[in-house]
mmCIF file of C-alpha atoms in Angstrom:
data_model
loop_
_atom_site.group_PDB
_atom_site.id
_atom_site.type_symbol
_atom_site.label_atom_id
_atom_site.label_comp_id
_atom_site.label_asym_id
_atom_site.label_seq_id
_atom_site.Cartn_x
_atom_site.Cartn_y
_atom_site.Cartn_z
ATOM 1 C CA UNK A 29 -4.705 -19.409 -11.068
ATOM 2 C CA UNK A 30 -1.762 -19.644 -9.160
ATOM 3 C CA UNK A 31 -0.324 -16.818 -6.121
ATOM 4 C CA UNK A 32 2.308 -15.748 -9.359
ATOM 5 C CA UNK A 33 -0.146 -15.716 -11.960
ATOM 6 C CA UNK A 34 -2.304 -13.309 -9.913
ATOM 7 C CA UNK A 35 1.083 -10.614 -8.944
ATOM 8 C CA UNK A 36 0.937 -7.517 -10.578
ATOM 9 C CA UNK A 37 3.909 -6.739 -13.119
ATOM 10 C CA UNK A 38 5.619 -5.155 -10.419
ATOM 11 C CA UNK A 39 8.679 -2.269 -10.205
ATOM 12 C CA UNK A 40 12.195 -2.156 -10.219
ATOM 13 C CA UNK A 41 14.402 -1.254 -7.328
ATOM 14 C CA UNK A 42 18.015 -1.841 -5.811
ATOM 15 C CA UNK A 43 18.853 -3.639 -2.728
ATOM 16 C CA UNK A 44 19.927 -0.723 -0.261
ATOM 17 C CA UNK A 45 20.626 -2.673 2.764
ATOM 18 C CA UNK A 46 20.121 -6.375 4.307
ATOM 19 C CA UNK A 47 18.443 -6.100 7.782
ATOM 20 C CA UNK A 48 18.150 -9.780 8.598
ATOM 21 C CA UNK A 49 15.499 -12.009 6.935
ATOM 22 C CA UNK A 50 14.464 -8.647 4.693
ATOM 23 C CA UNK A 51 16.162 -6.838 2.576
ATOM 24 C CA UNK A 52 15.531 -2.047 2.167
ATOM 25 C CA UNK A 53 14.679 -1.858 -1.580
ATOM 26 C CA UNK A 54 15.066 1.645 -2.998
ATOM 27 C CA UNK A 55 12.165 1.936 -5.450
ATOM 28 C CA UNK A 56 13.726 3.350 -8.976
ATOM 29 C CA UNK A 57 10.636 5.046 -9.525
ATOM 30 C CA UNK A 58 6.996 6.025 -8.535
ATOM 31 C CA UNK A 59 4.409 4.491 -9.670
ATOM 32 C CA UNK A 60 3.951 1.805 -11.839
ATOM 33 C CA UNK A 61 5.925 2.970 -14.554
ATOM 34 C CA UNK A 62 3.851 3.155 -17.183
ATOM 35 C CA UNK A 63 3.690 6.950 -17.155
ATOM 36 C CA UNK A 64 4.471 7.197 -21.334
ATOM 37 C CA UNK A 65 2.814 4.299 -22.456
ATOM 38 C CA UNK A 66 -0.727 4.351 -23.593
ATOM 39 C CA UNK A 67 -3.181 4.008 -20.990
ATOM 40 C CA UNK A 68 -0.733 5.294 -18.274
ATOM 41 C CA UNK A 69 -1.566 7.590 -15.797
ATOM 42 C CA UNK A 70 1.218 9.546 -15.140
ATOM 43 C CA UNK A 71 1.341 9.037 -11.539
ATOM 44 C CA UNK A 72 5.271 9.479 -12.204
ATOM 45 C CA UNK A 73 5.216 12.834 -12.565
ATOM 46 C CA UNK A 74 3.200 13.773 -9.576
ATOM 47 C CA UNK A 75 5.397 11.310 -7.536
ATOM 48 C CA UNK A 76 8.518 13.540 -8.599
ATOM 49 C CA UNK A 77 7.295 16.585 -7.429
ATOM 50 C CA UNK A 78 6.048 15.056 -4.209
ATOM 51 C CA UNK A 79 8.668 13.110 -3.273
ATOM 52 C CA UNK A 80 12.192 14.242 -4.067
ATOM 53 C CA UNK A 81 13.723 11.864 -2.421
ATOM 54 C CA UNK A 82 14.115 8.025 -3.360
ATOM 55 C CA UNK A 83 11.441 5.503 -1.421
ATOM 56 C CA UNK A 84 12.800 2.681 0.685
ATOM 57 C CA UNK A 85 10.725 -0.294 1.672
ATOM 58 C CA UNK A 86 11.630 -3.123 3.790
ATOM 59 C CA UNK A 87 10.687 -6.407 1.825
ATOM 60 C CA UNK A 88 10.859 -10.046 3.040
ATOM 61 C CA UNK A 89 14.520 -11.543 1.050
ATOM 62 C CA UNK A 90 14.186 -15.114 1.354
ATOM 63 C CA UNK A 91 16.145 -15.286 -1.425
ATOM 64 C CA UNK A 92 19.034 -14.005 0.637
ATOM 65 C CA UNK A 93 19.266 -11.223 -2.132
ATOM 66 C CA UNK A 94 22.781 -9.403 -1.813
ATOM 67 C CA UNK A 95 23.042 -5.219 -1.556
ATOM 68 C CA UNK A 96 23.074 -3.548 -5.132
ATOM 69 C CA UNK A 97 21.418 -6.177 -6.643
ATOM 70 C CA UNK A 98 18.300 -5.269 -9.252
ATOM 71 C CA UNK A 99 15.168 -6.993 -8.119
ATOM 72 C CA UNK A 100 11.673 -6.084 -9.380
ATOM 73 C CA UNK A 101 9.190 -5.626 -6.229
ATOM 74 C CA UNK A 102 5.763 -7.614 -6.282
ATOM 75 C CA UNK A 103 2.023 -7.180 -4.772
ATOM 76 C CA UNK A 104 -0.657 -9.465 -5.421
ATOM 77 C CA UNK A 105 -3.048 -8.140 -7.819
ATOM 78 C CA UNK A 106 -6.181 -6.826 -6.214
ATOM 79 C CA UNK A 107 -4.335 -5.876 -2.748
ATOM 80 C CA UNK A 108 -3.833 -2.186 -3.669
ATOM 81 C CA UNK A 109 -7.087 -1.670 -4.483
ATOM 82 C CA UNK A 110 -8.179 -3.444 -1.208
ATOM 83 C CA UNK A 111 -6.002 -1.191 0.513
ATOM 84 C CA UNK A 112 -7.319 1.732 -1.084
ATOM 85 C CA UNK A 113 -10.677 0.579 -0.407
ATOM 86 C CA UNK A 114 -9.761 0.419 3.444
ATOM 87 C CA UNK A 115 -7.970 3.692 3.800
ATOM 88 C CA UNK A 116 -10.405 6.056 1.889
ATOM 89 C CA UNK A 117 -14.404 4.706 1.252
ATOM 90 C CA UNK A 118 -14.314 2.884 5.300
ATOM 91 C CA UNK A 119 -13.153 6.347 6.712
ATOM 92 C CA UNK A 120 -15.404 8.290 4.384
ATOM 93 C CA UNK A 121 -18.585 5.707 4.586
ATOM 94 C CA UNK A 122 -18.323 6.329 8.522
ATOM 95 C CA UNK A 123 -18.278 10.107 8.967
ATOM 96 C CA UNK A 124 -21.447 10.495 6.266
ATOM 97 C CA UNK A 125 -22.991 8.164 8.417
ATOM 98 C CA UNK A 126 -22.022 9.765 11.381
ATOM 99 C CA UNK A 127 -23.175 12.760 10.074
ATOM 100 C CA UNK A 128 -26.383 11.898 8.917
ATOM 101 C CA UNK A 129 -27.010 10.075 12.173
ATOM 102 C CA UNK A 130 -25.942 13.092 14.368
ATOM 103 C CA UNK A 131 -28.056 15.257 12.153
ATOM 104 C CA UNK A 132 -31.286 13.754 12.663
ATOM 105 C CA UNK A 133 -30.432 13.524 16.883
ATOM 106 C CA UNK A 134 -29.518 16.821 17.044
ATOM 107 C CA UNK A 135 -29.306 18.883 14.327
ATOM 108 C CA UNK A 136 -26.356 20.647 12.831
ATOM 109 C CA UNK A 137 -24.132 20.698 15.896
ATOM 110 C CA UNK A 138 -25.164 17.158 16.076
ATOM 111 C CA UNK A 139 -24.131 16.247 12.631
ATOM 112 C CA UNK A 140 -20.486 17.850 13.422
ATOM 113 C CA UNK A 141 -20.212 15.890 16.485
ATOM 114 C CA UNK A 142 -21.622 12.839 14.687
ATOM 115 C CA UNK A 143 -19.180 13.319 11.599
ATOM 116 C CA UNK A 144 -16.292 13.782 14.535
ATOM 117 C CA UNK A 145 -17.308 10.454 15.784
ATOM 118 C CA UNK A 146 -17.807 8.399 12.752
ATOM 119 C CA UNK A 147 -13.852 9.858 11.519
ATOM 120 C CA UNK A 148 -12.373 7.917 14.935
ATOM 121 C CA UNK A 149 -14.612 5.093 14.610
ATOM 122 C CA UNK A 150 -12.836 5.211 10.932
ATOM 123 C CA UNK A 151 -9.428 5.413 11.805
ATOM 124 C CA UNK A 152 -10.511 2.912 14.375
ATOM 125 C CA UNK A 153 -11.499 0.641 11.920
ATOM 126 C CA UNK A 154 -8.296 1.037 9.971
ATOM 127 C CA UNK A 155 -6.152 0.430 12.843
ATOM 128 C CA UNK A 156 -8.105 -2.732 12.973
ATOM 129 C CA UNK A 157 -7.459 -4.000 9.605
ATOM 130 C CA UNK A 158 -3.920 -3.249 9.871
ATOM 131 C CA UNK A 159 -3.133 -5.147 12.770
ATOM 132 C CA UNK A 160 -5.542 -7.823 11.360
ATOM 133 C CA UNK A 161 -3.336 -7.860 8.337
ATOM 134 C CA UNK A 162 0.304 -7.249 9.165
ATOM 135 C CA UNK A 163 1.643 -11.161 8.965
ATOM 136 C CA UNK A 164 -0.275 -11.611 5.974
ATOM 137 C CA UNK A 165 1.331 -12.011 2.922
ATOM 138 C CA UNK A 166 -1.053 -11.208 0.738
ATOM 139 C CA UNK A 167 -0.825 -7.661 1.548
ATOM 140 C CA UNK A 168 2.640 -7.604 1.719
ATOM 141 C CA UNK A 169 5.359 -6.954 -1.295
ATOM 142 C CA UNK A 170 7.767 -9.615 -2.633
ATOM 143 C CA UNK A 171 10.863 -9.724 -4.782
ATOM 144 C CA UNK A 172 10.503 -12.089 -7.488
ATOM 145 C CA UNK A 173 13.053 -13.118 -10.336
#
């Protein structure tokens, strides 16, 4: 399969600004956009009432894109859920087991001070991953034709 088989169908945006080799897309909407077709989540909606304002992200142009031009924004498939994976079962995983280990060491003020502990060694870990991750382009969005 090849890296534009595997991108997701992506969402539409408008170039906002050029800042060098990358381009401020603001996002026409939240969500994938599938919020009235069938198996659609409605994520839309709840984006609306969240977040009045449009969302601007700063994606790599190599295309040398030009401001106001339409361009539909890109992830590879499976990197969302990765990153979901990262920012909410890592963080959670470690404070149950922090918990759990403080518990059995000291009972219940243990298991606050061990839940405490396994929360930083969480956002630890995610500050780990990011950095790990930041030049890789897997995780990061593209404009595609």
């Amino acid at each position: 399969m090849s890296e534009r088989d595997s991108m997701t169908g992506g969402a539409w945006g408008s170039i906002a600004a050029v800042d060098g080799d990358d381009a401020l897309v603001r996002m026409d909407e939240g969500g994938c956009g599938r919020c009235r077709e069938p198996g659609g989540c409605g994520g839309n909606n709840v984006a609306s009432l969240l977040c009045a304002t449009p969302r601007t992200f700063r994606v790599p142009n190599p295309d040398g894109r030009a401001v106001g031009e339409r361009v539909r924004v890109h992830v590879l498939a499976g990197s969302v859920s990765r990153s979901a994976l990262y920012a909410y079962a890592f963080p959670l995983l470690a404070l149950l087991v922090g918990a759990l280990a403080g518990s059995a060491l000291a009972g219940e003020a243990g298991a606050i001070g061990g839940a405490i502990a396994g929360l930083l060694v969480g956002w630890l870990g995610l500050r780990r991953a990011q950095r790990r991750h930041t030049g890789d382009c897997r995780f990061q969005p593209s404009i595609r034709s």
